[in-house]
């Protein structure tokens, strides 16, 4: 069996993608100079929130995910971020390739809420690999990429913010059920409010959450 090892050397926002997209740069090594004809690689990415510290502002913003800071010893659990796959071309020994990961700014998604709560620093990620490799000097053999192959990477918060600002500059995004959207639209129409921002501000004022 060929022994594979993985490393994540960089991550960047894709400036030309139609939607928010991160590109992870992977280095894949096959031991003994093994000829790899191709590799169908799968990657699961998790956030490991226990691997960094948080200031008071970040802790408050993370309350809906993890509860009060006093509970974090048991509640600061990994958060699923993404699953992606890539077909790695043939190589001998070592290769670098890009793993493209489409993202969302839907704040109903736990990972998006986590990223938005962070002010600065790094985001601790764990990349877990699996898949199938086609190897062999003559002909080919089919070999699995073992499930225990994983690598940690710290993604700068500024990379996430750069990606989001490319598509939603200075904005947030909320998904609403159809009935709630219809009711909100009717509220806006009855009061002849000029924008959704004005509509939300009007509701906040009515609830006493904002001074007119």
Coordinates of C-alpha atoms in Angstrom, one line a residue:
X1 CA 0.0 0.0 0.0
X2 CA 1.2 3.5 -0.8
X3 CA 1.6 5.8 2.1
X4 CA 0.1 9.3 1.5
X5 CA 0.7 12.4 3.5
X6 CA -1.1 15.8 3.2
X7 CA -0.3 19.4 4.0
X8 CA -2.3 22.6 3.6
X9 CA 0.1 25.4 2.6
X10 CA -2.2 28.3 2.0
X11 CA -5.8 29.4 1.7
X12 CA -7.2 32.4 -0.3
X13 CA -10.4 33.9 -1.4
X14 CA -11.2 33.3 -5.1
X15 CA -11.5 36.8 -6.5
X16 CA -13.2 35.6 -9.8
X17 CA -15.8 33.2 -8.4
X18 CA -19.5 33.9 -8.9
X19 CA -20.1 33.3 -5.2
X20 CA -18.1 33.3 -2.0
X21 CA -15.3 30.7 -2.6
X22 CA -12.2 29.7 -0.7
X23 CA -9.3 28.0 -2.4
X24 CA -7.1 25.7 -0.2
X25 CA -3.6 24.9 -1.6
X26 CA -2.8 21.2 -0.8
X27 CA 0.5 19.4 -1.0
X28 CA 0.2 15.6 -1.5
X29 CA 3.1 13.3 -1.1
X30 CA 3.3 9.6 -2.0
X31 CA 6.1 7.6 -0.4
X32 CA 8.8 5.8 -2.3
X33 CA 8.4 7.8 -5.5
X34 CA 5.2 5.9 -6.3
X35 CA 3.6 6.7 -9.6
X36 CA 0.1 8.0 -9.0
X37 CA -2.0 8.1 -12.2
X38 CA -4.9 10.0 -10.6
X39 CA -6.5 10.5 -7.2
X40 CA -10.2 11.1 -6.5
X41 CA -9.8 13.1 -3.2
X42 CA -12.5 14.0 -0.8
X43 CA -12.1 16.5 2.1
X44 CA -14.3 17.3 5.1
X45 CA -13.4 20.5 6.8
X46 CA -14.3 21.2 10.4
X47 CA -13.8 24.2 12.7
X48 CA -12.1 23.4 16.0
X49 CA -13.1 26.4 18.2
X50 CA -11.4 25.0 21.3
X51 CA -8.0 25.7 19.7
X52 CA -8.0 29.5 20.0
X53 CA -8.8 32.1 22.5
X54 CA -11.7 34.7 22.4
X55 CA -12.0 38.2 23.8
X56 CA -15.2 39.3 25.6
X57 CA -16.8 40.8 22.5
X58 CA -16.3 37.5 20.5
X59 CA -17.5 35.5 23.5
X60 CA -20.7 37.4 23.6
X61 CA -21.3 37.0 19.9
X62 CA -20.7 33.2 20.2
X63 CA -23.2 32.8 23.0
X64 CA -25.9 31.4 20.8
X65 CA -23.6 28.7 19.5
X66 CA -21.7 27.7 22.7
X67 CA -23.6 29.3 25.6
X68 CA -21.9 31.2 28.4
X69 CA -18.1 31.1 28.7
X70 CA -18.5 29.1 31.9
X71 CA -19.9 26.2 29.9
X72 CA -17.3 26.1 27.2
X73 CA -15.4 23.3 28.8
X74 CA -18.2 21.0 27.5
X75 CA -19.9 23.0 24.7
X76 CA -16.9 24.2 22.6
X77 CA -17.3 21.3 20.2
X78 CA -16.1 21.1 16.5
X79 CA -18.4 22.7 13.9
X80 CA -18.9 21.3 10.4
X81 CA -17.8 23.8 7.8
X82 CA -17.7 22.2 4.3
X83 CA -17.2 19.1 2.2
X84 CA -15.4 19.3 -1.1
X85 CA -13.7 17.0 -3.6
X86 CA -11.1 17.3 -6.3
X87 CA -9.6 15.1 -9.0
X88 CA -5.9 15.2 -8.6
X89 CA -3.9 14.7 -11.8
X90 CA -1.1 12.2 -12.2
X91 CA 2.2 12.7 -10.3
X92 CA 5.2 10.9 -9.0
X93 CA 6.4 11.6 -5.5
X94 CA 4.7 14.9 -4.7
X95 CA 2.2 17.4 -6.2
X96 CA 0.4 20.6 -5.2
X97 CA -3.2 21.2 -6.2
X98 CA -6.1 23.5 -5.4
X99 CA -9.2 22.4 -3.4
X100 CA -12.1 24.8 -4.2
X101 CA -14.6 25.2 -1.5
X102 CA -17.9 27.1 -2.2
X103 CA -19.1 29.0 0.9
X104 CA -22.3 30.6 2.2
X105 CA -23.0 33.7 4.2
X106 CA -26.3 32.2 5.5
X107 CA -26.3 33.1 9.2
X108 CA -28.5 30.0 9.9
X109 CA -25.3 28.0 9.3
X110 CA -23.3 27.5 12.4
X111 CA -19.9 27.9 10.7
X112 CA -20.9 31.2 9.1
X113 CA -22.1 32.6 12.5
X114 CA -18.8 31.5 14.1
X115 CA -16.7 33.2 11.4
X116 CA -18.8 36.4 11.6
X117 CA -18.3 36.6 15.4
X118 CA -14.5 36.7 15.2
X119 CA -12.7 40.0 15.2
X120 CA -9.2 39.0 14.2
X121 CA -6.6 36.3 14.5
X122 CA -6.9 32.8 12.9
X123 CA -9.7 30.2 12.4
X124 CA -8.5 26.7 13.5
X125 CA -9.5 24.2 10.9
X126 CA -9.1 20.5 10.6
X127 CA -9.1 18.9 7.1
X128 CA -9.9 15.2 7.0
X129 CA -9.2 13.3 3.8
X130 CA -10.4 10.2 2.1
X131 CA -10.8 9.0 -1.5
X132 CA -9.3 6.6 -4.1
X133 CA -5.8 6.6 -5.7
X134 CA -4.9 4.9 -8.9
X135 CA -1.2 3.9 -8.7
X136 CA 1.4 1.6 -10.2
X137 CA 4.4 1.8 -12.5
X138 CA 2.9 -0.6 -15.0
X139 CA -0.8 -0.8 -15.3
X140 CA -2.5 0.5 -12.2
X141 CA -3.7 -0.5 -8.8
X142 CA -6.7 0.9 -6.9
X143 CA -5.9 2.0 -3.4
X144 CA -8.0 3.8 -0.8
X145 CA -6.9 7.1 0.9
X146 CA -7.2 6.1 4.5
X147 CA -9.8 7.8 6.7
X148 CA -7.2 8.7 9.3
X149 CA -5.4 11.2 7.0
X150 CA -5.9 14.7 8.4
X151 CA -4.1 18.0 8.7
X152 CA -4.7 21.1 10.8
X153 CA -4.6 24.6 9.3
X154 CA -5.1 28.1 10.7
X155 CA -7.0 30.3 8.3
X156 CA -6.6 34.1 8.9
X157 CA -10.0 35.7 9.7
X158 CA -9.1 38.4 7.2
X159 CA -9.2 35.8 4.4
X160 CA -12.9 35.0 5.3
X161 CA -13.8 38.7 5.5
X162 CA -12.1 39.5 2.2
X163 CA -14.1 36.7 0.5
X164 CA -17.4 38.0 2.0
X165 CA -16.7 41.6 1.2
X166 CA -16.2 40.7 -2.4
X167 CA -19.8 39.6 -2.7
X168 CA -21.6 41.2 0.3
X169 CA -19.7 44.4 1.0
X170 CA -20.8 45.9 4.3
X171 CA -23.9 43.7 4.4
X172 CA -25.4 40.7 6.2
X173 CA -27.8 38.1 4.9
X174 CA -30.8 36.5 6.6
X175 CA -33.0 33.7 5.2
X176 CA -36.7 33.9 6.1
X177 CA -39.6 31.5 5.5
X178 CA -42.1 32.6 2.8
X179 CA -44.8 33.5 5.3
X180 CA -42.5 35.7 7.3
X181 CA -41.2 37.4 4.1
X182 CA -44.8 38.1 3.0
X183 CA -45.6 39.6 6.3
X184 CA -42.5 41.8 6.3
X185 CA -43.2 42.9 2.8
X186 CA -46.8 43.9 3.8
X187 CA -45.5 45.8 6.8
X188 CA -43.1 47.7 4.5
X189 CA -45.8 48.5 2.0
X190 CA -48.3 49.7 4.6
X191 CA -45.8 52.2 6.0
X192 CA -44.3 53.1 2.6
X193 CA -40.8 52.4 3.8
X194 CA -38.1 53.0 1.2
X195 CA -35.9 50.0 1.8
X196 CA -35.5 46.8 3.8
X197 CA -33.0 48.6 6.0
X198 CA -35.6 51.1 6.9
X199 CA -38.1 48.3 7.5
X200 CA -35.9 46.5 10.0
X201 CA -35.0 49.8 11.7
X202 CA -38.7 50.6 12.1
X203 CA -39.3 47.2 13.7
X204 CA -36.4 47.6 16.1
X205 CA -37.7 51.1 17.1
X206 CA -41.2 49.6 17.7
X207 CA -39.6 46.9 19.9
X208 CA -37.6 49.5 21.9
X209 CA -34.3 48.1 20.6
X210 CA -33.2 51.3 18.9
X211 CA -33.7 55.0 19.5
X212 CA -35.4 56.8 16.6

